[in-house]
PDB file of C-alpha atoms in Angstrom:
ATOM      1  CA  UNK A  53      -2.641 -20.347  -9.534  1.00  0.00           C
ATOM      2  CA  UNK A  54      -3.707 -19.117  -6.117  1.00  0.00           C
ATOM      3  CA  UNK A  55      -0.792 -19.628  -3.740  1.00  0.00           C
ATOM      4  CA  UNK A  56      -2.620 -18.708  -0.497  1.00  0.00           C
ATOM      5  CA  UNK A  57      -6.359 -19.160   0.100  1.00  0.00           C
ATOM      6  CA  UNK A  58      -7.867 -18.354   3.505  1.00  0.00           C
ATOM      7  CA  UNK A  59     -10.417 -16.066   5.108  1.00  0.00           C
ATOM      8  CA  UNK A  60      -7.853 -15.585   7.884  1.00  0.00           C
ATOM      9  CA  UNK A  61      -4.615 -13.621   7.859  1.00  0.00           C
ATOM     10  CA  UNK A  62      -1.385 -14.119   5.932  1.00  0.00           C
ATOM     11  CA  UNK A  63       2.189 -13.226   6.864  1.00  0.00           C
ATOM     12  CA  UNK A  64       5.052 -13.536   4.380  1.00  0.00           C
ATOM     13  CA  UNK A  65       8.712 -13.116   5.374  1.00  0.00           C
ATOM     14  CA  UNK A  66      11.570 -13.635   2.922  1.00  0.00           C
ATOM     15  CA  UNK A  67      15.326 -13.161   2.922  1.00  0.00           C
ATOM     16  CA  UNK A  68      14.976 -12.506  -0.818  1.00  0.00           C
ATOM     17  CA  UNK A  69      12.001 -11.478  -2.938  1.00  0.00           C
ATOM     18  CA  UNK A  70       8.315 -12.362  -2.661  1.00  0.00           C
ATOM     19  CA  UNK A  71       7.003 -13.184  -6.113  1.00  0.00           C
ATOM     20  CA  UNK A  72       8.227 -11.570  -9.326  1.00  0.00           C
ATOM     21  CA  UNK A  73       6.945  -9.333 -12.111  1.00  0.00           C
ATOM     22  CA  UNK A  74       4.495 -11.541 -14.019  1.00  0.00           C
ATOM     23  CA  UNK A  75       4.659 -14.205 -11.302  1.00  0.00           C
ATOM     24  CA  UNK A  76       2.975 -12.559  -8.330  1.00  0.00           C
ATOM     25  CA  UNK A  77       2.149 -14.449  -5.155  1.00  0.00           C
ATOM     26  CA  UNK A  78      -1.631 -14.617  -5.449  1.00  0.00           C
ATOM     27  CA  UNK A  79      -3.968 -14.582  -2.472  1.00  0.00           C
ATOM     28  CA  UNK A  80      -7.691 -15.335  -2.313  1.00  0.00           C
ATOM     29  CA  UNK A  81      -9.999 -14.161   0.455  1.00  0.00           C
ATOM     30  CA  UNK A  82      -7.207 -13.100   2.833  1.00  0.00           C
ATOM     31  CA  UNK A  83      -8.409 -10.706   5.548  1.00  0.00           C
ATOM     32  CA  UNK A  84      -5.166  -9.039   6.729  1.00  0.00           C
ATOM     33  CA  UNK A  85      -1.761  -9.206   5.071  1.00  0.00           C
ATOM     34  CA  UNK A  86       1.697  -8.376   6.408  1.00  0.00           C
ATOM     35  CA  UNK A  87       4.948  -8.952   4.534  1.00  0.00           C
ATOM     36  CA  UNK A  88       8.651  -8.262   5.028  1.00  0.00           C
ATOM     37  CA  UNK A  89      11.401  -9.038   2.551  1.00  0.00           C
ATOM     38  CA  UNK A  90      14.923  -8.049   1.611  1.00  0.00           C
ATOM     39  CA  UNK A  91      13.911  -8.069  -2.054  1.00  0.00           C
ATOM     40  CA  UNK A  92      10.935  -6.957  -4.097  1.00  0.00           C
ATOM     41  CA  UNK A  93       7.326  -7.790  -3.283  1.00  0.00           C
ATOM     42  CA  UNK A  94       4.889  -8.736  -6.059  1.00  0.00           C
ATOM     43  CA  UNK A  95       1.499  -9.553  -4.546  1.00  0.00           C
ATOM     44  CA  UNK A  96      -2.103  -9.869  -5.744  1.00  0.00           C
ATOM     45  CA  UNK A  97      -5.407 -10.475  -3.961  1.00  0.00           C
ATOM     46  CA  UNK A  98      -7.735 -12.094  -6.509  1.00  0.00           C
ATOM     47  CA  UNK A  99     -10.961 -12.142  -4.480  1.00  0.00           C
ATOM     48  CA  UNK A 100     -12.312 -10.146  -1.558  1.00  0.00           C
ATOM     49  CA  UNK A 101     -11.344  -6.961   0.235  1.00  0.00           C
ATOM     50  CA  UNK A 102      -7.877  -6.759   1.819  1.00  0.00           C
ATOM     51  CA  UNK A 103      -6.381  -5.027   4.849  1.00  0.00           C
ATOM     52  CA  UNK A 104      -2.655  -4.312   5.111  1.00  0.00           C
ATOM     53  CA  UNK A 105      -2.090  -4.391   8.841  1.00  0.00           C
ATOM     54  CA  UNK A 106      -0.552  -6.273  11.747  1.00  0.00           C
ATOM     55  CA  UNK A 107      -0.413 -10.056  11.783  1.00  0.00           C
ATOM     56  CA  UNK A 108       0.504 -12.136  14.825  1.00  0.00           C
ATOM     57  CA  UNK A 109       2.960 -14.861  13.923  1.00  0.00           C
ATOM     58  CA  UNK A 110       2.430 -18.505  14.692  1.00  0.00           C
ATOM     59  CA  UNK A 111       4.987 -19.323  17.362  1.00  0.00           C
ATOM     60  CA  UNK A 112       5.776 -23.041  17.653  1.00  0.00           C
ATOM     61  CA  UNK A 113       7.860 -23.729  20.754  1.00  0.00           C
ATOM     62  CA  UNK A 114      10.767 -25.127  18.766  1.00  0.00           C
ATOM     63  CA  UNK A 115      11.214 -22.269  16.275  1.00  0.00           C
ATOM     64  CA  UNK A 116       9.261 -19.276  17.596  1.00  0.00           C
ATOM     65  CA  UNK A 117       8.146 -16.423  15.350  1.00  0.00           C
ATOM     66  CA  UNK A 118       8.048 -12.640  15.056  1.00  0.00           C
ATOM     67  CA  UNK A 119       4.928 -10.557  14.541  1.00  0.00           C
ATOM     68  CA  UNK A 120       4.905  -8.287  11.470  1.00  0.00           C
ATOM     69  CA  UNK A 121       2.914  -5.256  10.370  1.00  0.00           C
ATOM     70  CA  UNK A 122       2.458  -3.590   7.004  1.00  0.00           C
ATOM     71  CA  UNK A 123       4.557  -4.220   3.904  1.00  0.00           C
ATOM     72  CA  UNK A 124       8.310  -3.589   4.198  1.00  0.00           C
ATOM     73  CA  UNK A 125      11.353  -4.100   1.994  1.00  0.00           C
ATOM     74  CA  UNK A 126      14.678  -3.791   3.769  1.00  0.00           C
ATOM     75  CA  UNK A 127      17.435  -3.782   1.120  1.00  0.00           C
ATOM     76  CA  UNK A 128      18.439  -3.304  -2.506  1.00  0.00           C
ATOM     77  CA  UNK A 129      16.019  -0.478  -3.393  1.00  0.00           C
ATOM     78  CA  UNK A 130      13.349  -3.178  -3.552  1.00  0.00           C
ATOM     79  CA  UNK A 131       9.863  -2.146  -4.706  1.00  0.00           C
ATOM     80  CA  UNK A 132       6.448  -3.092  -3.328  1.00  0.00           C
ATOM     81  CA  UNK A 133       3.629  -3.950  -5.728  1.00  0.00           C
ATOM     82  CA  UNK A 134       0.143  -4.902  -4.510  1.00  0.00           C
ATOM     83  CA  UNK A 135      -2.884  -5.377  -6.744  1.00  0.00           C
ATOM     84  CA  UNK A 136      -6.365  -6.093  -5.340  1.00  0.00           C
ATOM     85  CA  UNK A 137      -8.247  -7.142  -8.448  1.00  0.00           C
ATOM     86  CA  UNK A 138     -11.844  -7.364  -7.225  1.00  0.00           C
ATOM     87  CA  UNK A 139     -12.031  -5.728  -3.800  1.00  0.00           C
ATOM     88  CA  UNK A 140     -11.158  -2.664  -1.775  1.00  0.00           C
ATOM     89  CA  UNK A 141      -7.832  -2.082  -0.033  1.00  0.00           C
ATOM     90  CA  UNK A 142      -7.466  -0.614   3.446  1.00  0.00           C
ATOM     91  CA  UNK A 143      -3.996   0.217   4.738  1.00  0.00           C
ATOM     92  CA  UNK A 144      -3.746   0.539   8.525  1.00  0.00           C
ATOM     93  CA  UNK A 145      -0.014  -0.226   8.948  1.00  0.00           C
ATOM     94  CA  UNK A 146       2.850   1.516   7.189  1.00  0.00           C
ATOM     95  CA  UNK A 147       4.136   0.443   3.779  1.00  0.00           C
ATOM     96  CA  UNK A 148       7.854   1.181   3.404  1.00  0.00           C
ATOM     97  CA  UNK A 149      10.073   0.542   0.365  1.00  0.00           C
ATOM     98  CA  UNK A 150      13.846   0.587   0.787  1.00  0.00           C
ATOM     99  CA  UNK A 151      15.894   3.396  -0.775  1.00  0.00           C
ATOM    100  CA  UNK A 152      14.702   4.220  -4.284  1.00  0.00           C
ATOM    101  CA  UNK A 153      12.223   1.341  -4.272  1.00  0.00           C
ATOM    102  CA  UNK A 154       8.780   2.249  -5.596  1.00  0.00           C
ATOM    103  CA  UNK A 155       5.337   1.569  -4.135  1.00  0.00           C
ATOM    104  CA  UNK A 156       2.470   0.614  -6.445  1.00  0.00           C
ATOM    105  CA  UNK A 157      -0.990  -0.011  -4.948  1.00  0.00           C
ATOM    106  CA  UNK A 158      -3.986  -0.773  -7.182  1.00  0.00           C
ATOM    107  CA  UNK A 159      -7.606  -1.845  -7.031  1.00  0.00           C
ATOM    108  CA  UNK A 160      -9.495  -3.208 -10.020  1.00  0.00           C
ATOM    109  CA  UNK A 161     -13.162  -3.753 -10.647  1.00  0.00           C
ATOM    110  CA  UNK A 162     -15.632  -0.910 -10.173  1.00  0.00           C
ATOM    111  CA  UNK A 163     -15.726   1.587  -7.307  1.00  0.00           C
ATOM    112  CA  UNK A 164     -13.158  -0.269  -5.175  1.00  0.00           C
ATOM    113  CA  UNK A 165     -11.554   2.229  -2.805  1.00  0.00           C
ATOM    114  CA  UNK A 166      -8.069   2.486  -1.376  1.00  0.00           C
ATOM    115  CA  UNK A 167      -8.177   3.824   2.196  1.00  0.00           C
ATOM    116  CA  UNK A 168      -4.970   4.989   3.899  1.00  0.00           C
ATOM    117  CA  UNK A 169      -6.187   4.959   7.483  1.00  0.00           C
ATOM    118  CA  UNK A 170      -3.477   6.108   9.869  1.00  0.00           C
ATOM    119  CA  UNK A 171      -0.686   4.642   7.743  1.00  0.00           C
ATOM    120  CA  UNK A 172       2.128   6.137   5.655  1.00  0.00           C
ATOM    121  CA  UNK A 173       3.379   4.993   2.257  1.00  0.00           C
ATOM    122  CA  UNK A 174       7.090   5.818   2.343  1.00  0.00           C
ATOM    123  CA  UNK A 175      10.208   5.490   0.223  1.00  0.00           C
ATOM    124  CA  UNK A 176      13.443   7.429   0.485  1.00  0.00           C
ATOM    125  CA  UNK A 177      13.346   8.483  -3.163  1.00  0.00           C
ATOM    126  CA  UNK A 178      11.120   6.031  -5.047  1.00  0.00           C
ATOM    127  CA  UNK A 179       7.861   6.814  -6.822  1.00  0.00           C
ATOM    128  CA  UNK A 180       4.666   6.182  -4.876  1.00  0.00           C
ATOM    129  CA  UNK A 181       1.539   5.514  -6.891  1.00  0.00           C
ATOM    130  CA  UNK A 182      -1.985   4.746  -5.771  1.00  0.00           C
ATOM    131  CA  UNK A 183      -4.449   3.697  -8.480  1.00  0.00           C
ATOM    132  CA  UNK A 184      -8.000   3.037  -7.276  1.00  0.00           C
ATOM    133  CA  UNK A 185     -11.147   2.204  -9.216  1.00  0.00           C
ATOM    134  CA  UNK A 186     -13.011   4.059  -6.425  1.00  0.00           C
ATOM    135  CA  UNK A 187     -12.034   6.731  -3.895  1.00  0.00           C
ATOM    136  CA  UNK A 188      -8.597   7.293  -2.415  1.00  0.00           C
ATOM    137  CA  UNK A 189      -9.356   8.282   1.162  1.00  0.00           C
ATOM    138  CA  UNK A 190      -8.074   8.579   4.695  1.00  0.00           C
ATOM    139  CA  UNK A 191      -9.818   8.358   8.052  1.00  0.00           C
ATOM    140  CA  UNK A 192      -7.406  10.772   9.742  1.00  0.00           C
ATOM    141  CA  UNK A 193      -7.912  14.510  10.150  1.00  0.00           C
ATOM    142  CA  UNK A 194      -5.672  17.048   8.463  1.00  0.00           C
ATOM    143  CA  UNK A 195      -2.291  17.370  10.182  1.00  0.00           C
ATOM    144  CA  UNK A 196      -2.530  13.953  11.827  1.00  0.00           C
ATOM    145  CA  UNK A 197      -0.816  11.512   9.452  1.00  0.00           C
ATOM    146  CA  UNK A 198       1.319  11.902   6.347  1.00  0.00           C
ATOM    147  CA  UNK A 199      -0.139   9.516   3.793  1.00  0.00           C
ATOM    148  CA  UNK A 200       2.762   9.672   1.285  1.00  0.00           C
ATOM    149  CA  UNK A 201       6.404  10.434   2.129  1.00  0.00           C
ATOM    150  CA  UNK A 202       9.134  10.356  -0.532  1.00  0.00           C
ATOM    151  CA  UNK A 203      11.602  12.684  -2.234  1.00  0.00           C
ATOM    152  CA  UNK A 204      10.509  11.038  -5.482  1.00  0.00           C
ATOM    153  CA  UNK A 205       7.294  11.497  -7.416  1.00  0.00           C
ATOM    154  CA  UNK A 206       3.691  10.588  -6.581  1.00  0.00           C
ATOM    155  CA  UNK A 207       0.853   9.539  -8.879  1.00  0.00           C
ATOM    156  CA  UNK A 208      -2.756   9.315  -7.689  1.00  0.00           C
ATOM    157  CA  UNK A 209      -5.577   8.054  -9.921  1.00  0.00           C
ATOM    158  CA  UNK A 210      -9.100   7.529  -8.574  1.00  0.00           C
ATOM    159  CA  UNK A 211     -12.445   6.459  -9.977  1.00  0.00           C
ATOM    160  CA  UNK A 212     -13.951   8.676  -7.275  1.00  0.00           C
ATOM    161  CA  UNK A 213     -12.601  11.416  -5.017  1.00  0.00           C
ATOM    162  CA  UNK A 214      -9.088  11.859  -3.637  1.00  0.00           C
ATOM    163  CA  UNK A 215      -9.285  12.877   0.020  1.00  0.00           C
ATOM    164  CA  UNK A 216     -12.056  14.959   1.532  1.00  0.00           C
ATOM    165  CA  UNK A 217     -12.588  18.302   3.210  1.00  0.00           C
ATOM    166  CA  UNK A 218     -10.849  17.942   6.591  1.00  0.00           C
ATOM    167  CA  UNK A 219      -9.305  14.623   5.555  1.00  0.00           C
ATOM    168  CA  UNK A 220      -6.836  15.555   2.839  1.00  0.00           C
ATOM    169  CA  UNK A 221      -4.311  13.143   1.377  1.00  0.00           C
ATOM    170  CA  UNK A 222      -1.140  14.656   2.814  1.00  0.00           C
ATOM    171  CA  UNK A 223       2.277  14.337   1.203  1.00  0.00           C
ATOM    172  CA  UNK A 224       5.747  15.126   2.529  1.00  0.00           C
ATOM    173  CA  UNK A 225       8.849  15.833   0.463  1.00  0.00           C
ATOM    174  CA  UNK A 226       7.249  14.815  -2.839  1.00  0.00           C
ATOM    175  CA  UNK A 227       9.073  16.239  -5.865  1.00  0.00           C
ATOM    176  CA  UNK A 228       6.418  16.038  -8.598  1.00  0.00           C
ATOM    177  CA  UNK A 229       2.742  15.177  -8.097  1.00  0.00           C
ATOM    178  CA  UNK A 230       0.190  14.125 -10.701  1.00  0.00           C
ATOM    179  CA  UNK A 231      -3.430  13.298  -9.878  1.00  0.00           C
ATOM    180  CA  UNK A 232      -6.512  12.351 -11.863  1.00  0.00           C
ATOM    181  CA  UNK A 233      -9.960  11.643 -10.461  1.00  0.00           C
ATOM    182  CA  UNK A 234     -13.626  11.645 -11.368  1.00  0.00           C
ATOM    183  CA  UNK A 235     -14.389  13.335  -8.038  1.00  0.00           C
ATOM    184  CA  UNK A 236     -12.936  16.158  -5.973  1.00  0.00           C
ATOM    185  CA  UNK A 237      -9.275  16.320  -4.981  1.00  0.00           C
ATOM    186  CA  UNK A 238      -8.246  17.357  -1.474  1.00  0.00           C
ATOM    187  CA  UNK A 239      -4.447  17.333  -1.225  1.00  0.00           C
ATOM    188  CA  UNK A 240      -1.756  18.966   0.921  1.00  0.00           C
ATOM    189  CA  UNK A 241       2.049  18.975   0.797  1.00  0.00           C
ATOM    190  CA  UNK A 242       3.223  19.429   4.384  1.00  0.00           C
ATOM    191  CA  UNK A 243       6.981  19.616   3.790  1.00  0.00           C
ATOM    192  CA  UNK A 244       9.136  20.804   0.891  1.00  0.00           C
ATOM    193  CA  UNK A 245       8.573  22.397  -2.496  1.00  0.00           C
ATOM    194  CA  UNK A 246       6.232  20.670  -4.930  1.00  0.00           C
TER     195      UNK A 246
END
C-alpha cells in the first residue's frame, strides 16, 4: 500500500519510529522528503525520482509547525533506511543517524544514481552504506564537503562510477571501507586512519 502519494513534498515527524522493517512507509511521486524521528526510519519511494532536502511545514494558526530538512534520528541509536525503487536519489540536506544507528540508501532499477550534493551522511559509529544502480556522485569540489562521516564502516556499491576526478566521495573517520563499481572510483579519507 502506498501511504503518501503526491507530486509535492512530504514531511514526516515522529516521537517514535517511522515505519518498520518489512513495513516501510511507502511514497509515490514525492518531490522532496524531510523526516525527523526519535526512532528508526524505514522509507521507500515506489515511483519517481526523490530529493532529500528542506521542506516547509504547514503552519495552521492554531497549532503552528516547524520546518525540517534532511533525514534525522534523535535517540536510541536509531537507523535510517531509504529505498528508491525506480528512480534516482539526490541528497541536498544532511542525513544523520543517532549514535550507532546505521544509514542505508538504495536505488533500484537500472542506472539510477545517488547524488550527495552538498550534504553529509553521518553517524557517530554506525555503518553507512550507499547502494546505487547507477553512479554515486557529488556536485561539490574536493575539500568542500564530507560526504560520509562515521567512526564505523562504509560500503559503497555502484552500477556506474563512484565520484569523479575533482569531485571525490570524501569520508571522515571511517574505520573500514569497501567499494564495488562498474566504473571508476574516486575516493578520499580526509580524517583518520582507514
